[in-house]
Every structure is written in C-alpha cells, then in structure tokens.
PDB file of C-alpha atoms and ligand atoms in Angstrom:
ATOM      1  CA  MET A  27    -103.032  68.187 130.589  1.00 89.00           C
ATOM      2  CA  VAL A  28    -102.024  65.160 132.611  1.00 97.00           C
ATOM      3  CA  ARG A  29    -102.584  61.643 131.275  1.00 98.00           C
ATOM      4  CA  ILE A  30    -102.937  58.563 133.441  1.00 98.00           C
ATOM      5  CA  ALA A  31    -101.380  55.269 132.357  1.00 98.00           C
ATOM      6  CA  PRO A  32    -102.401  52.309 134.542  1.00 98.00           C
ATOM      7  CA  SER A  33     -99.663  49.663 134.704  1.00 98.00           C
ATOM      8  CA  LEU A  34    -101.064  46.206 134.015  1.00 98.00           C
ATOM      9  CA  LEU A  35     -98.295  44.700 136.163  1.00 97.00           C
ATOM     10  CA  SER A  36    -100.571  44.915 139.199  1.00 97.00           C
ATOM     11  CA  ALA A  37    -103.685  43.597 137.411  1.00 98.00           C
ATOM     12  CA  ASP A  38    -105.303  40.207 137.968  1.00 97.00           C
ATOM     13  CA  PHE A  39    -103.990  38.282 134.956  1.00 96.00           C
ATOM     14  CA  SER A  40    -106.650  35.606 135.338  1.00 97.00           C
ATOM     15  CA  ASN A  41    -109.121  38.320 134.322  1.00 97.00           C
ATOM     16  CA  LEU A  42    -107.081  40.370 131.901  1.00 96.00           C
ATOM     17  CA  ARG A  43    -109.954  41.325 129.602  1.00 97.00           C
ATOM     18  CA  GLY A  44    -112.016  42.508 132.574  1.00 98.00           C
ATOM     19  CA  GLU A  45    -109.122  44.413 134.134  1.00 98.00           C
ATOM     20  CA  VAL A  46    -108.320  46.232 130.889  1.00 98.00           C
ATOM     21  CA  ALA A  47    -112.001  47.095 130.352  1.00 98.00           C
ATOM     22  CA  ASP A  48    -112.245  48.336 133.921  1.00 98.00           C
ATOM     23  CA  VAL A  49    -109.454  50.911 133.539  1.00 98.00           C
ATOM     24  CA  GLU A  50    -110.524  51.800 130.002  1.00 98.00           C
ATOM     25  CA  GLN A  51    -114.057  52.598 131.194  1.00 98.00           C
ATOM     26  CA  GLY A  52    -112.628  54.163 134.342  1.00 98.00           C
ATOM     27  CA  GLY A  53    -110.854  56.943 132.433  1.00 98.00           C
ATOM     28  CA  ALA A  54    -107.356  55.640 131.626  1.00 98.00           C
ATOM     29  CA  ASP A  55    -105.601  57.558 128.857  1.00 98.00           C
ATOM     30  CA  LEU A  56    -102.959  54.955 127.989  1.00 98.00           C
ATOM     31  CA  LEU A  57    -102.183  51.400 129.086  1.00 98.00           C
ATOM     32  CA  HIS A  58     -98.682  50.893 130.472  1.00 98.00           C
ATOM     33  CA  LEU A  59     -97.206  47.434 129.811  1.00 98.00           C
ATOM     34  CA  ASP A  60     -94.127  46.462 131.832  1.00 98.00           C
ATOM     35  CA  VAL A  61     -92.001  43.994 129.893  1.00 98.00           C
ATOM     36  CA  MET A  62     -89.203  42.412 131.968  1.00 98.00           C
ATOM     37  CA  ASP A  63     -86.654  39.895 130.738  1.00 98.00           C
ATOM     38  CA  GLY A  64     -85.089  38.556 133.947  1.00 98.00           C
ATOM     39  CA  HIS A  65     -81.752  39.954 132.742  1.00 98.00           C
ATOM     40  CA  PHE A  66     -81.911  43.750 132.733  1.00 98.00           C
ATOM     41  CA  VAL A  67     -84.153  43.500 135.800  1.00 98.00           C
ATOM     42  CA  PRO A  68     -84.492  40.649 138.326  1.00 98.00           C
ATOM     43  CA  ASN A  69     -88.053  39.750 137.329  1.00 98.00           C
ATOM     44  CA  ILE A  70     -89.851  38.261 134.322  1.00 98.00           C
ATOM     45  CA  THR A  71     -93.277  39.398 133.139  1.00 98.00           C
ATOM     46  CA  PHE A  72     -94.597  38.960 129.605  1.00 98.00           C
ATOM     47  CA  GLY A  73     -93.731  39.516 125.969  1.00 98.00           C
ATOM     48  CA  PRO A  74     -95.303  40.548 122.683  1.00 98.00           C
ATOM     49  CA  GLY A  75     -97.902  37.747 122.805  1.00 98.00           C
ATOM     50  CA  LEU A  76     -99.687  39.288 125.756  1.00 98.00           C
ATOM     51  CA  VAL A  77     -99.349  42.786 124.291  1.00 98.00           C
ATOM     52  CA  GLY A  78    -101.108  41.493 121.164  1.00 98.00           C
ATOM     53  CA  SER A  79    -103.914  39.986 123.246  1.00 97.00           C
ATOM     54  CA  VAL A  80    -104.410  43.267 125.108  1.00 98.00           C
ATOM     55  CA  ASP A  81    -104.448  45.155 121.814  1.00 98.00           C
ATOM     56  CA  LYS A  82    -107.358  42.999 120.654  1.00 98.00           C
ATOM     57  CA  THR A  83    -109.449  43.847 123.705  1.00 97.00           C
ATOM     58  CA  SER A  84    -108.800  47.589 123.990  1.00 97.00           C
ATOM     59  CA  GLU A  85    -108.906  50.835 122.043  1.00 98.00           C
ATOM     60  CA  LEU A  86    -106.373  52.455 124.388  1.00 98.00           C
ATOM     61  CA  GLU A  87    -102.895  53.355 123.160  1.00 98.00           C
ATOM     62  CA  LEU A  88    -100.374  50.799 124.371  1.00 98.00           C
ATOM     63  CA  ASP A  89     -97.319  52.212 126.142  1.00 98.00           C
ATOM     64  CA  CYS A  90     -94.708  49.435 126.238  1.00 99.00           C
ATOM     65  CA  HIS A  91     -91.959  49.881 128.813  1.00 99.00           C
ATOM     66  CA  LEU A  92     -89.201  47.495 127.766  1.00 98.00           C
ATOM     67  CA  MET A  93     -87.036  46.574 130.743  1.00 98.00           C
ATOM     68  CA  ILE A  94     -85.004  44.270 128.540  1.00 98.00           C
ATOM     69  CA  SER A  95     -81.334  44.072 127.612  1.00 98.00           C
ATOM     70  CA  ASP A  96     -81.871  43.894 123.850  1.00 97.00           C
ATOM     71  CA  PRO A  97     -84.634  46.277 122.733  1.00 98.00           C
ATOM     72  CA  LEU A  98     -83.281  46.470 119.178  1.00 97.00           C
ATOM     73  CA  THR A  99     -83.948  42.783 118.552  1.00 97.00           C
ATOM     74  CA  TYR A 100     -87.464  42.809 120.001  1.00 98.00           C
ATOM     75  CA  ALA A 101     -88.870  46.251 119.085  1.00 98.00           C
ATOM     76  CA  GLY A 102     -90.337  44.863 115.852  1.00 98.00           C
ATOM     77  CA  ALA A 103     -92.280  42.141 117.652  1.00 98.00           C
ATOM     78  CA  PHE A 104     -93.797  44.690 120.044  1.00 98.00           C
ATOM     79  CA  ALA A 105     -94.681  47.023 117.173  1.00 98.00           C
ATOM     80  CA  LYS A 106     -96.385  44.149 115.364  1.00 98.00           C
ATOM     81  CA  ALA A 107     -98.264  43.265 118.532  1.00 98.00           C
ATOM     82  CA  GLY A 108     -99.766  46.766 118.658  1.00 98.00           C
ATOM     83  CA  ALA A 109     -97.401  48.967 120.691  1.00 98.00           C
ATOM     84  CA  ASP A 110     -98.065  52.674 120.100  1.00 98.00           C
ATOM     85  CA  TRP A 111     -95.164  53.795 122.287  1.00 98.00           C
ATOM     86  CA  ILE A 112     -91.923  51.951 123.011  1.00 98.00           C
ATOM     87  CA  SER A 113     -89.688  53.010 125.892  1.00 98.00           C
ATOM     88  CA  PHE A 114     -86.256  51.389 126.090  1.00 98.00           C
ATOM     89  CA  HIS A 115     -83.719  51.968 128.843  1.00 98.00           C
ATOM     90  CA  VAL A 116     -80.776  54.257 128.164  1.00 98.00           C
ATOM     91  CA  GLU A 117     -78.724  51.936 130.404  1.00 98.00           C
ATOM     92  CA  VAL A 118     -78.811  49.212 127.700  1.00 98.00           C
ATOM     93  CA  ALA A 119     -78.296  51.515 124.721  1.00 97.00           C
ATOM     94  CA  GLY A 120     -74.494  51.716 124.795  1.00 92.00           C
ATOM     95  CA  THR A 121     -73.030  54.768 123.108  1.00 88.00           C
ATOM     96  CA  ASP A 122     -75.647  55.026 120.382  1.00 90.00           C
ATOM     97  CA  PRO A 123     -79.265  55.258 121.577  1.00 96.00           C
ATOM     98  CA  GLY A 124     -80.041  56.993 118.254  1.00 97.00           C
ATOM     99  CA  ARG A 125     -79.799  53.642 116.476  1.00 97.00           C
ATOM    100  CA  ILE A 126     -82.642  52.229 118.601  1.00 98.00           C
ATOM    101  CA  ILE A 127     -84.710  55.403 118.157  1.00 98.00           C
ATOM    102  CA  ASP A 128     -84.321  55.065 114.368  1.00 98.00           C
ATOM    103  CA  ALA A 129     -85.499  51.462 114.506  1.00 98.00           C
ATOM    104  CA  ILE A 130     -88.579  52.403 116.561  1.00 98.00           C
ATOM    105  CA  LEU A 131     -89.423  55.307 114.233  1.00 98.00           C
ATOM    106  CA  ASP A 132     -89.060  53.007 111.200  1.00 98.00           C
ATOM    107  CA  LEU A 133     -91.658  50.740 112.802  1.00 98.00           C
ATOM    108  CA  GLY A 134     -94.115  53.647 112.999  1.00 98.00           C
ATOM    109  CA  VAL A 135     -94.029  53.668 116.818  1.00 98.00           C
ATOM    110  CA  LYS A 136     -93.430  56.663 119.105  1.00 98.00           C
ATOM    111  CA  PRO A 137     -89.953  56.435 120.691  1.00 98.00           C
ATOM    112  CA  SER A 138     -89.239  57.076 124.354  1.00 98.00           C
ATOM    113  CA  ILE A 139     -86.238  56.487 126.590  1.00 98.00           C
ATOM    114  CA  ALA A 140     -86.554  55.283 130.168  1.00 98.00           C
ATOM    115  CA  ILE A 141     -83.933  56.285 132.705  1.00 98.00           C
ATOM    116  CA  ASN A 142     -83.194  54.800 136.117  1.00 98.00           C
ATOM    117  CA  PRO A 143     -83.041  56.994 139.248  1.00 98.00           C
ATOM    118  CA  ASP A 144     -79.230  56.844 139.394  1.00 98.00           C
ATOM    119  CA  THR A 145     -78.367  57.380 135.714  1.00 98.00           C
ATOM    120  CA  THR A 146     -77.231  60.855 134.683  1.00 97.00           C
ATOM    121  CA  LEU A 147     -79.696  62.754 132.495  1.00 97.00           C
ATOM    122  CA  HIS A 148     -76.769  63.920 130.383  1.00 95.00           C
ATOM    123  CA  ARG A 149     -76.852  60.526 128.656  1.00 96.00           C
ATOM    124  CA  LEU A 150     -80.107  61.677 127.021  1.00 97.00           C
ATOM    125  CA  LYS A 151     -78.830  65.006 125.763  1.00 95.00           C
ATOM    126  CA  PRO A 152     -77.643  63.939 122.270  1.00 96.00           C
ATOM    127  CA  VAL A 153     -81.034  62.407 121.373  1.00 97.00           C
ATOM    128  CA  LEU A 154     -83.553  64.499 123.325  1.00 97.00           C
ATOM    129  CA  ASP A 155     -84.868  66.270 120.239  1.00 97.00           C
ATOM    130  CA  ARG A 156     -85.787  62.921 118.627  1.00 97.00           C
ATOM    131  CA  LEU A 157     -87.867  61.561 121.490  1.00 98.00           C
ATOM    132  CA  GLU A 158     -91.627  61.796 121.911  1.00 98.00           C
ATOM    133  CA  MET A 159     -91.319  61.051 125.613  1.00 98.00           C
ATOM    134  CA  VAL A 160     -88.846  60.452 128.430  1.00 98.00           C
ATOM    135  CA  LEU A 161     -89.803  57.931 131.104  1.00 98.00           C
ATOM    136  CA  VAL A 162     -88.285  59.025 134.402  1.00 98.00           C
ATOM    137  CA  MET A 163     -88.155  56.082 136.801  1.00 98.00           C
ATOM    138  CA  SER A 164     -89.106  57.029 140.344  1.00 98.00           C
ATOM    139  CA  VAL A 165     -88.216  53.547 141.664  1.00 98.00           C
ATOM    140  CA  PHE A 166     -85.568  51.047 140.579  1.00 98.00           C
ATOM    141  CA  PRO A 167     -87.319  48.946 137.938  1.00 98.00           C
ATOM    142  CA  GLY A 168     -88.333  45.343 138.479  1.00 98.00           C
ATOM    143  CA  PHE A 169     -91.317  45.310 140.794  1.00 98.00           C
ATOM    144  CA  GLY A 170     -94.601  47.092 141.394  1.00 97.00           C
ATOM    145  CA  GLY A 171     -95.606  48.452 144.774  1.00 97.00           C
ATOM    146  CA  GLN A 172     -92.300  50.124 145.728  1.00 98.00           C
ATOM    147  CA  ASP A 173     -92.027  53.463 147.514  1.00 98.00           C
ATOM    148  CA  PHE A 174     -91.610  56.616 145.425  1.00 98.00           C
ATOM    149  CA  ILE A 175     -88.054  58.042 145.573  1.00 98.00           C
ATOM    150  CA  PRO A 176     -88.449  61.807 146.238  1.00 98.00           C
ATOM    151  CA  ALA A 177     -84.860  62.508 145.111  1.00 98.00           C
ATOM    152  CA  VAL A 178     -86.014  62.088 141.471  1.00 98.00           C
ATOM    153  CA  LEU A 179     -88.170  65.241 141.614  1.00 98.00           C
ATOM    154  CA  PRO A 180     -85.345  67.654 140.680  1.00 98.00           C
ATOM    155  CA  ARG A 181     -84.517  65.390 137.738  1.00 98.00           C
ATOM    156  CA  ILE A 182     -87.905  66.103 136.134  1.00 98.00           C
ATOM    157  CA  LYS A 183     -87.278  69.827 136.432  1.00 96.00           C
ATOM    158  CA  GLU A 184     -83.721  69.369 135.134  1.00 97.00           C
ATOM    159  CA  LEU A 185     -85.086  67.638 132.031  1.00 97.00           C
ATOM    160  CA  ARG A 186     -87.351  70.633 131.367  1.00 96.00           C
ATOM    161  CA  ASP A 187     -84.367  72.935 131.945  1.00 95.00           C
ATOM    162  CA  LEU A 188     -82.468  70.982 129.256  1.00 94.00           C
ATOM    163  CA  GLY A 189     -85.193  72.164 126.882  1.00 94.00           C
ATOM    164  CA  PHE A 190     -87.252  68.968 126.607  1.00 97.00           C
ATOM    165  CA  GLN A 191     -90.823  69.955 125.787  1.00 97.00           C
ATOM    166  CA  LYS A 192     -92.497  66.643 124.919  1.00 98.00           C
ATOM    167  CA  ASP A 193     -94.093  64.221 127.386  1.00 98.00           C
ATOM    168  CA  ILE A 194     -92.358  63.304 130.623  1.00 98.00           C
ATOM    169  CA  GLU A 195     -93.748  60.083 132.075  1.00 98.00           C
ATOM    170  CA  VAL A 196     -93.039  59.168 135.685  1.00 98.00           C
ATOM    171  CA  ASP A 197     -93.189  55.542 136.793  1.00 98.00           C
ATOM    172  CA  GLY A 198     -93.027  54.045 140.275  1.00 98.00           C
ATOM    173  CA  GLY A 199     -94.859  54.759 143.507  1.00 98.00           C
ATOM    174  CA  ILE A 200     -97.353  57.192 141.951  1.00 98.00           C
ATOM    175  CA  ASP A 201    -100.515  57.721 144.006  1.00 98.00           C
ATOM    176  CA  PRO A 202    -102.678  60.719 144.972  1.00 98.00           C
ATOM    177  CA  GLU A 203     -99.930  61.941 147.334  1.00 98.00           C
ATOM    178  CA  THR A 204     -96.981  61.756 144.935  1.00 98.00           C
ATOM    179  CA  ALA A 205     -98.850  62.650 141.692  1.00 98.00           C
ATOM    180  CA  PRO A 206     -99.047  66.414 142.405  1.00 98.00           C
ATOM    181  CA  LEU A 207     -95.327  66.509 143.247  1.00 98.00           C
ATOM    182  CA  VAL A 208     -94.254  65.068 139.899  1.00 98.00           C
ATOM    183  CA  VAL A 209     -96.745  67.176 137.928  1.00 97.00           C
ATOM    184  CA  GLU A 210     -95.545  70.310 139.655  1.00 96.00           C
ATOM    185  CA  ALA A 211     -92.001  69.353 138.612  1.00 97.00           C
ATOM    186  CA  GLY A 212     -93.088  69.006 134.960  1.00 97.00           C
ATOM    187  CA  ALA A 213     -94.456  65.475 134.414  1.00 98.00           C
ATOM    188  CA  THR A 214     -97.338  64.997 131.962  1.00 98.00           C
ATOM    189  CA  VAL A 215     -97.932  61.206 131.993  1.00 98.00           C
ATOM    190  CA  LEU A 216     -98.368  59.295 135.249  1.00 98.00           C
ATOM    191  CA  VAL A 217     -97.959  55.530 135.493  1.00 98.00           C
ATOM    192  CA  ALA A 218     -99.692  53.850 138.412  1.00 98.00           C
ATOM    193  CA  GLY A 219     -99.956  50.134 139.084  1.00 98.00           C
ATOM    194  CA  SER A 220    -100.769  49.267 142.677  1.00 98.00           C
ATOM    195  CA  ALA A 221    -102.528  52.595 143.342  1.00 98.00           C
ATOM    196  CA  ILE A 222    -105.066  51.685 140.630  1.00 98.00           C
ATOM    197  CA  PHE A 223    -105.292  47.877 140.406  1.00 98.00           C
ATOM    198  CA  GLY A 224    -104.878  47.536 144.160  1.00 97.00           C
ATOM    199  CA  ARG A 225    -108.083  49.528 144.736  1.00 97.00           C
ATOM    200  CA  PRO A 226    -111.618  48.127 144.550  1.00 96.00           C
ATOM    201  CA  SER A 227    -112.843  50.872 142.186  1.00 98.00           C
ATOM    202  CA  ARG A 228    -110.373  51.570 139.396  1.00 98.00           C
ATOM    203  CA  ARG A 229    -112.495  54.523 138.282  1.00 98.00           C
ATOM    204  CA  ASP A 230    -112.273  56.109 141.746  1.00 98.00           C
ATOM    205  CA  ALA A 231    -108.534  55.403 141.909  1.00 98.00           C
ATOM    206  CA  ILE A 232    -107.862  56.986 138.490  1.00 98.00           C
ATOM    207  CA  THR A 233    -110.054  59.969 139.394  1.00 98.00           C
ATOM    208  CA  ALA A 234    -108.254  60.450 142.721  1.00 98.00           C
ATOM    209  CA  ILE A 235    -104.839  60.507 141.009  1.00 98.00           C
ATOM    210  CA  ARG A 236    -106.059  62.791 138.214  1.00 97.00           C
ATOM    211  CA  ASP A 237    -107.753  65.212 140.623  1.00 97.00           C
ATOM    212  CA  ALA A 238    -104.713  65.361 142.898  1.00 97.00           C
ATOM    213  CA  ALA A 239    -102.420  65.892 139.901  1.00 96.00           C
ATOM    214  CA  THR A 240    -104.481  68.520 138.108  1.00 93.00           C
ATOM    215  CA  GLY A 241    -105.079  70.408 141.351  1.00 87.00           C
ATOM    216  CA  VAL A 242    -101.588  71.897 141.042  1.00 83.00           C
ATOM    217  CA  LEU A 243    -102.058  73.094 137.433  1.00 83.00           C
ATOM    218  CA  SER A 244    -103.370  76.458 136.301  1.00 78.00           C
ATOM    219  CA  PRO A 245    -106.711  76.509 134.368  1.00 79.00           C
ATOM    220  CA  ALA A 246    -104.766  77.049 131.116  1.00 80.00           C
ATOM    221  CA  GLU A 247    -102.510  74.071 131.828  1.00 81.00           C
ATOM    222  CA  ASN A 248    -105.646  72.030 132.467  1.00 78.00           C
ATOM    223  CA  GLY A 249    -106.860  72.747 128.952  1.00 73.00           C
ATOM    224  CA  ALA A 250    -109.355  75.489 129.858  1.00 69.00           C
ATOM    225  CA  GLU A 251    -110.121  78.151 127.215  1.00 59.00           C
ATOM    226  CA  ALA A 252    -108.169  81.373 127.681  1.00 49.00           C
TER     227      ALA A 252
HETATM  228  C1  LIG B   3     -91.510  49.036 137.819  1.00 84.07           C
HETATM  229  C2  LIG B   3     -92.515  49.255 136.697  1.00 84.07           C
HETATM  230  C3  LIG B   3     -93.661  50.118 137.074  1.00 84.07           C
HETATM  231  C4  LIG B   3     -94.479  49.593 138.209  1.00 84.07           C
HETATM  232  C5  LIG B   3     -95.348  50.668 138.746  1.00 84.07           C
HETATM  233  O1  LIG B   3     -90.467  48.275 137.358  1.00 84.07           O
HETATM  234  O2  LIG B   3     -91.896  49.858 135.594  1.00 84.07           O
HETATM  235  O3  LIG B   3     -94.492  50.414 135.957  1.00 84.07           O
HETATM  236  O4  LIG B   3     -95.230  48.509 137.845  1.00 84.07           O
HETATM  237  O5  LIG B   3     -96.006  50.104 139.832  1.00 84.07           O
HETATM  238  P1  LIG B   3     -96.433  50.928 141.100  1.00 84.07           P
HETATM  239  O6  LIG B   3     -97.354  52.011 140.604  1.00 84.07           O
HETATM  240  O7  LIG B   3     -97.105  49.919 141.942  1.00 84.07           O
HETATM  241  O8  LIG B   3     -95.185  51.499 141.711  1.00 84.07           O
HETATM  242 ZN1  LIG B   4     -93.155  50.767 133.848  1.00 84.07          ZN
END
C-alpha cells in the first residue's frame, strides 16, 4: 500500500483550515509538516504552534519533518503539539542518532530519520532496526517546488537491500511522473507539496499521484485479497 502525505509548505496559509480540510477530504493519508529553522536549511517556516493549530482542525496523523539543527531540544514541543511522527536529519545527529530516537520514543511518537541526497546511507545502519520510517530526500531540503533528483532512486533500493522493512518516505519533486519510479524502487509514503496544493482540485491531484504510484504494484501489494 502506498500512502500520500501532502506537504503543507505549498498550502495557502491564509486559509489553513480550508487547505487542511481539502486534502483530508481529498484522500490524504498523513499530513506532512515541514519545519525549517533558517540554520540547518536556508529558509524559515513554522514551529510547534502551527502544528498544534493544525492538530485541532484535523484527524489526520501529523508527520513532522524537522529540518532543524537541534531536534533533541524541540522534539518535546512538537510531540505536545500533536506530532504522530517526527523525522530528524541524520546530518545533525552527530555520532549518536540513537539518543534522539530514544527521546522521540519516550515521547510516544514514531521516530524517523531524514537523509539528504548526498549523505551516505551507511550512517543509518546502526539504528535502522529502531526506526519506524526513513525519509529519503529527493531534493536538497529548504524549498518546495524543486525538481526531483533521479540519482536518489538506487538509494531507496539500497535501503531495502540493507534489510529495512518499515516505511520509506520520499520527499521532493513527487508528482504523477516521479511517484511510480520511487514506489517501484521500494517507497511506501509519498510527500507532495506543489503537485497537490498547486492544483485546483486537491482530490484530483492526490488521486492522480496515487493511481500513478499504485499502477506499478501487484494486486497483492495493493492490498487485494490473495
Ligand atoms: C523540502 C521539503 C518538502 C517539500 C516538498 O525541503 O521537505 O516536503 O515541501 O515540496 P514539493 O513536493 O513541491 O517538492
Ligand atoms: Zn518534507
């Protein structure tokens, strides 16, 4: 099964309640929230306050992608605000990402590590069995609307070859053309910002990505009865 996670980064923030409702009713499986601190990435978005507001308006699970230099200090605030998943970047974790995973687990939140296109997957090896998800970046983080980097496709397969069986989320430049490529490589959660919020019908946009993605799966992989 493939799940679609619209990224609120490309939403109209003057109509946040409406935008969230639109994707929720349009078939979103998760809501992806891109938190940027202006330090780890050259852009600033929002913090736990907005995550809390979104949590009040939606039943969807909140998938918080922390593009911040100090996830350990702020994980608690995002958990309190209603995060169901927290992804932190391996690039900020130093030599002990396990410490941050422990903190996220203690908060009752599902832990995930995000990894940039040019960071070796071997950095994840020591902690892979403790993660609920790996977020494979298919653009360099910081901005929505960038072009998908095809060179990341073998990385998704490599992660499966390392034995990782939980969710692989892919983030950046996902649309109906790139979605089947990442799903074929082993992705199970697709983030899309501009390809959903940039379209007049969010329902049609989500359906187009889901249909394109599930078109490459076998009936069994699509959840059909054997
Ligand atoms: C990039 C963010 C992505 C981005 C996706 O730093 O992590 O979630 O908003 O946007 P699109 O789908 O427009 O590439
Ligand atoms: Zn993201």
